[in-house]
Short mmCIF file of C-alpha atoms in Angstrom, two decimals:
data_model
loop_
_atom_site.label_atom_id
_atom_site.label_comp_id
_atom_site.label_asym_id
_atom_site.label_seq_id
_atom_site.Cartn_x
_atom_site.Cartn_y
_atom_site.Cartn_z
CA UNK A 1 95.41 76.26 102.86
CA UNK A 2 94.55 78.23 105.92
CA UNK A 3 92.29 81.00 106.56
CA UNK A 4 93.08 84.59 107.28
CA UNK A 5 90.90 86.93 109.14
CA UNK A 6 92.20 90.75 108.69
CA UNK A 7 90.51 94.09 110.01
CA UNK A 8 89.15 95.47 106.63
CA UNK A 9 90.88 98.79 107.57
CA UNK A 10 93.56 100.89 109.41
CA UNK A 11 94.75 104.40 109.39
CA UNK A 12 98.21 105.46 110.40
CA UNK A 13 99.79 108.56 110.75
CA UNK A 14 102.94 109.07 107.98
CA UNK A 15 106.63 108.63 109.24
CA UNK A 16 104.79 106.19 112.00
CA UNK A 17 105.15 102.68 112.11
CA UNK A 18 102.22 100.82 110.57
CA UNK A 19 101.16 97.07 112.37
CA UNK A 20 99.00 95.11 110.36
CA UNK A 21 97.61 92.11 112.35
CA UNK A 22 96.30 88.90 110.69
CA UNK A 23 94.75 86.03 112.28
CA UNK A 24 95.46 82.75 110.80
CA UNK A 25 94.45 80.14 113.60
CA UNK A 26 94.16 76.86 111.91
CA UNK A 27 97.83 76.70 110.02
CA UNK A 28 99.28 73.80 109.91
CA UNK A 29 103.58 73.31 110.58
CA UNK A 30 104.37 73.58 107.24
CA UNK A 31 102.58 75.96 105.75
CA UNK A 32 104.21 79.59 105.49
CA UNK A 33 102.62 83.17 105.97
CA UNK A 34 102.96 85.53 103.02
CA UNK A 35 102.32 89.25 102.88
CA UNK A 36 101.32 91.33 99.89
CA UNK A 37 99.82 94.55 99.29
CA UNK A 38 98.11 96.28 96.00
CA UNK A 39 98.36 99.77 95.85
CA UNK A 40 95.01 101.13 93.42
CA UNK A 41 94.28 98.28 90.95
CA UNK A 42 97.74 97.33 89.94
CA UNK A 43 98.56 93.83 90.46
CA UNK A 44 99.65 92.62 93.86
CA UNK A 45 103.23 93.16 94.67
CA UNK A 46 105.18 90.92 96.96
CA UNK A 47 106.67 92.03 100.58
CA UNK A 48 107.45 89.14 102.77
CA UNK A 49 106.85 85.60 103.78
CA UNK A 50 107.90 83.64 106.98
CA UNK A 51 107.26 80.09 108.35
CA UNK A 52 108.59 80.22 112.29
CA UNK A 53 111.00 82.50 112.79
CA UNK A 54 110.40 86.49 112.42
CA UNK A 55 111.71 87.92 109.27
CA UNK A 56 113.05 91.60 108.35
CA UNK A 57 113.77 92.33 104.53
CA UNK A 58 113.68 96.49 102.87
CA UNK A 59 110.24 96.58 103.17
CA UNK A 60 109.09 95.46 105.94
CA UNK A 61 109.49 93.28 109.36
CA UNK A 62 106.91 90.18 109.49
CA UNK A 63 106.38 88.92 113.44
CA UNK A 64 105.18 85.67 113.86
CA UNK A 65 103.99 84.61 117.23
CA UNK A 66 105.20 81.57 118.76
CA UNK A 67 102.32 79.23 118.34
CA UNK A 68 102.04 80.50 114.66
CA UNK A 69 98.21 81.24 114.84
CA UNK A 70 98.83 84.92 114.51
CA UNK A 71 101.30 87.43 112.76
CA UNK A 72 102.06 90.96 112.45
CA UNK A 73 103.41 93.12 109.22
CA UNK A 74 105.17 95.99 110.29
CA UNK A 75 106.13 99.12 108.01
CA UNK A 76 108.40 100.55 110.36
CA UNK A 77 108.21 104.31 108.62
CA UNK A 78 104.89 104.51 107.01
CA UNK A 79 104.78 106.98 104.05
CA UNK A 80 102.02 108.52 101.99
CA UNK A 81 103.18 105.69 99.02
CA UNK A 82 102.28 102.84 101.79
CA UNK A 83 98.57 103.59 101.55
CA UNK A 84 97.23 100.45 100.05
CA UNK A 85 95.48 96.86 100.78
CA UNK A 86 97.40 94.47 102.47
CA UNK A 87 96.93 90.61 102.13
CA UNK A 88 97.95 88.28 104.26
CA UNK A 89 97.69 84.30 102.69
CA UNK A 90 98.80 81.31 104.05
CA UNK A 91 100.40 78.90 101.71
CA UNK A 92 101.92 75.43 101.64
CA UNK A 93 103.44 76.81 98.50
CA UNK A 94 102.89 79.00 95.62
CA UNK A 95 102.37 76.54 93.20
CA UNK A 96 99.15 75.38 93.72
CA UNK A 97 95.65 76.67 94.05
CA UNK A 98 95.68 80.39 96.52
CA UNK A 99 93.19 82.77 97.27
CA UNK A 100 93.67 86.26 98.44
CA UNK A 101 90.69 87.09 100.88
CA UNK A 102 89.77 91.53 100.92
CA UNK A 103 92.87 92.36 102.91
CA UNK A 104 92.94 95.74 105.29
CA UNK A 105 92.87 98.57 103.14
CA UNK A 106 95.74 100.43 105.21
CA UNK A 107 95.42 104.43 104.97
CA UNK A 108 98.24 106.38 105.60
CA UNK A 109 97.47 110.27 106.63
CA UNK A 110 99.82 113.19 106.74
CA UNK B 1 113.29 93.69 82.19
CA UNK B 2 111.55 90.98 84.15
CA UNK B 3 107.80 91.63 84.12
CA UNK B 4 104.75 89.69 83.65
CA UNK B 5 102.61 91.10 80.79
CA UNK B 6 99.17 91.09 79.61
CA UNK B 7 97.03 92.20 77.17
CA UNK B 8 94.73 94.11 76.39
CA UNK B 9 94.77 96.28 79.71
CA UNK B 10 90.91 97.06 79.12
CA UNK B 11 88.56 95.26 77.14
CA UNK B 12 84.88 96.02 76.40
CA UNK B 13 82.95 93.19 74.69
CA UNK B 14 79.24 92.08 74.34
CA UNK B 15 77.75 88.72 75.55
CA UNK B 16 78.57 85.50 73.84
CA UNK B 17 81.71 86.89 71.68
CA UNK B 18 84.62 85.02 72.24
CA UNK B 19 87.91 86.39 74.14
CA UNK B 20 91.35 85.80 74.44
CA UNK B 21 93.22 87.55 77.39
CA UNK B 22 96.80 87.49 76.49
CA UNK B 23 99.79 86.20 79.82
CA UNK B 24 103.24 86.76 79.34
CA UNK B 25 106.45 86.14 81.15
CA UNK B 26 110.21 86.40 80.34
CA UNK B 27 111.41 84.51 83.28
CA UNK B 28 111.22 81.16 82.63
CA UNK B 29 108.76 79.90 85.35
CA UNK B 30 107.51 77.30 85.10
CA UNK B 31 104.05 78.43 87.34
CA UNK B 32 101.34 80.79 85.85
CA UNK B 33 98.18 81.55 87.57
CA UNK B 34 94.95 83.43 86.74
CA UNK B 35 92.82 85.54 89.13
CA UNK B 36 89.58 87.10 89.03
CA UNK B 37 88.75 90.73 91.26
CA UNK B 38 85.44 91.53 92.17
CA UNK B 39 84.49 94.35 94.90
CA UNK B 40 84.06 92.48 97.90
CA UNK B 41 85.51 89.10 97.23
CA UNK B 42 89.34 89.61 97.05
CA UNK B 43 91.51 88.05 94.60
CA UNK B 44 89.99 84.63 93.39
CA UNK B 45 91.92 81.80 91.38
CA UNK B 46 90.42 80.83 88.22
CA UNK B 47 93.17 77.95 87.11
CA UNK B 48 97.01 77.80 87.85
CA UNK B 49 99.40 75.57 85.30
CA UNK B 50 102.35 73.90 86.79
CA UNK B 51 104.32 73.58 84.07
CA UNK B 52 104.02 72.99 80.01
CA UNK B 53 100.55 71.14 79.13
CA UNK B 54 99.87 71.33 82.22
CA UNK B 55 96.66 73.13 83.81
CA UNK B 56 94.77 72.62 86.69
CA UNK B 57 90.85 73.90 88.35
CA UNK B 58 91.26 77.27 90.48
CA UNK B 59 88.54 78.01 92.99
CA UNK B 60 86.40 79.76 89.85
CA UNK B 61 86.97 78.07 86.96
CA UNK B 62 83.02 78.36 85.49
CA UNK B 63 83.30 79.78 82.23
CA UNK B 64 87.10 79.75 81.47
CA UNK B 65 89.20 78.05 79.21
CA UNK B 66 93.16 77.83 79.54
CA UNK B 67 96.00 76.57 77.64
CA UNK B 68 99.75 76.10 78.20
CA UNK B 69 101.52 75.27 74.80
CA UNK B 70 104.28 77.47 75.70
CA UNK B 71 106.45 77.85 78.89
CA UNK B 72 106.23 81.77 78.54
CA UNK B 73 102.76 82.03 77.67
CA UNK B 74 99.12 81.56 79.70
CA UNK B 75 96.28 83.04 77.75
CA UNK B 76 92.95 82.85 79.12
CA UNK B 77 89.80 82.61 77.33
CA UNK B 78 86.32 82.89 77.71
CA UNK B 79 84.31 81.35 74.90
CA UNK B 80 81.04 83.00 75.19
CA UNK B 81 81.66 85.77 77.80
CA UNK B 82 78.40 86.49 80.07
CA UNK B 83 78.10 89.72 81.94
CA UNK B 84 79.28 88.10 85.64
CA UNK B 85 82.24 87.24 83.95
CA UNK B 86 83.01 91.69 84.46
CA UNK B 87 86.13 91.96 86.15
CA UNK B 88 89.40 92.77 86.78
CA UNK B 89 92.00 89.99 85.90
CA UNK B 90 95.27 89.25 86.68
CA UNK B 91 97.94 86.56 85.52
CA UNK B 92 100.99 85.71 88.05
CA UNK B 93 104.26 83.33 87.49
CA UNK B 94 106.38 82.25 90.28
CA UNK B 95 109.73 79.77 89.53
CA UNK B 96 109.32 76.17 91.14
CA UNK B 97 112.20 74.89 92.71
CA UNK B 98 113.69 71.31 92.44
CA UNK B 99 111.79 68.74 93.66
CA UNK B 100 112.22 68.27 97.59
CA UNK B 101 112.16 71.92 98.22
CA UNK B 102 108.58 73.45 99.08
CA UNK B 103 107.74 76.44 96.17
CA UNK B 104 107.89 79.62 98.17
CA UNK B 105 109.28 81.98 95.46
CA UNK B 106 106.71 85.03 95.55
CA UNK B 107 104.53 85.36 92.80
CA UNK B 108 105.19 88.08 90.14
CA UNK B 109 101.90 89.61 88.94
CA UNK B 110 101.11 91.23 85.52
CA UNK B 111 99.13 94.99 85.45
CA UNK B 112 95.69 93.31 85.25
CA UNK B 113 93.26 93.43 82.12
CA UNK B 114 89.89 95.43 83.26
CA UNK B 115 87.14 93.07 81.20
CA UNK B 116 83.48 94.57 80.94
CA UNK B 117 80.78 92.12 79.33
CA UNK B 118 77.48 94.23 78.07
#
């Protein structure tokens, strides 16, 4: 699986959009881009994945650029309840071996 | 309710006395994976089962023992727990699809067991 590089941390201001980059250079054509965050120590807690094409679900939007070797999470309305770590993986699939690097601990202010 | 459940949510033990950390899911999936959190290091995978008798090597697997008897159940154990082995852990199941389809239902993660070994 790939390798993600992610800015340990961000700040964003609350009812503001929050864009959390993630580097993942070396991803091959079939392997997709997940997103998860963990809010305190609970378990991680699914948001989005994508393979090409840009994807939007309740959560959040998940920008992929063309030649794949970045992408972009976007919380379009940050709130106080977003304030978490983010991780982005890449996967070939969930059933096999994955490892969730430190993420970017994403601080949402008032 | 759908949930992934494990047991005991903390746990303090001393060196060398044998554990069993408790993974549960009601959703039928056939995937279960264990992961190890340490400050600094993110999330690492300690083994992952595919299915029913069925286990395979994470990136950590020093130290661990699994077994998969059950579809529902993924206990992990530690037969003589040392003090590195402090940590938080956390059990995940995902569904696999049929064959010809790649497995990218997300993974469902349990509430973590907090383990200190003194």
């Amino acid at each position: 699986d790939a390798k993600t590089t992610q800015p340990p941390s961000m700040d964003c201001a609350e009812g503001r959009a929050a864009n959390l980059p993630c580097n993942h250079s070396t991803i091959s054509g079939n392997e997709y881009v997940y997103w998860y965050r963990q809010i305190h120590s609970q378990g991680p807690q699914y948001i989005i994945h994508g393979l090409k094409n840009n994807e939007t679900n309740e959560m959040a939007s998940l920008i992929i650029t063309e030649d794949r070797k970045s992408s972009t999470l976007i919380l379009p309305h940050a709130t106080l309840r977003d304030t978490a770590v983010y991780y982005c993986i890449v996967l070939l699939d969930n059933a096999g071996k994955s490892t969730f690097g430190d993420g970017t601990t994403l601080t949402v202010k008032p | 309710e759908a949930q992934v459940t494990q047991n005991p949510r903390y746990l303090i033990t001393v060196t060398g006395k044998k554990l069993t950390v408790t993974c549960s899911q009601n959703m039928n999936h056939e995937y279960m994976s264990w992961y190890r959190q340490d400050p600094g290091l993110g999330l690492r995978q300690i083994y992952y089962s595919m299915n029913v008798e069925v286990t395979d090597k994470g990136d950590v697997p020093e130290g661990y023992k699994v077994s998969r008897k059950e579809k529902r159940n993924f206990p992990l154990i530690l037969e003589s727990p040392s003090p590195n082995q402090t940590s938080l852990y956390f059990c995940a199941s995902t569904p696999l699809l049929a064959l010809g389809q790649s497995y990218n239902s997300p993974l469902h993660f349990g509430n973590g067991t907090r383990l200190t070994v003194t």
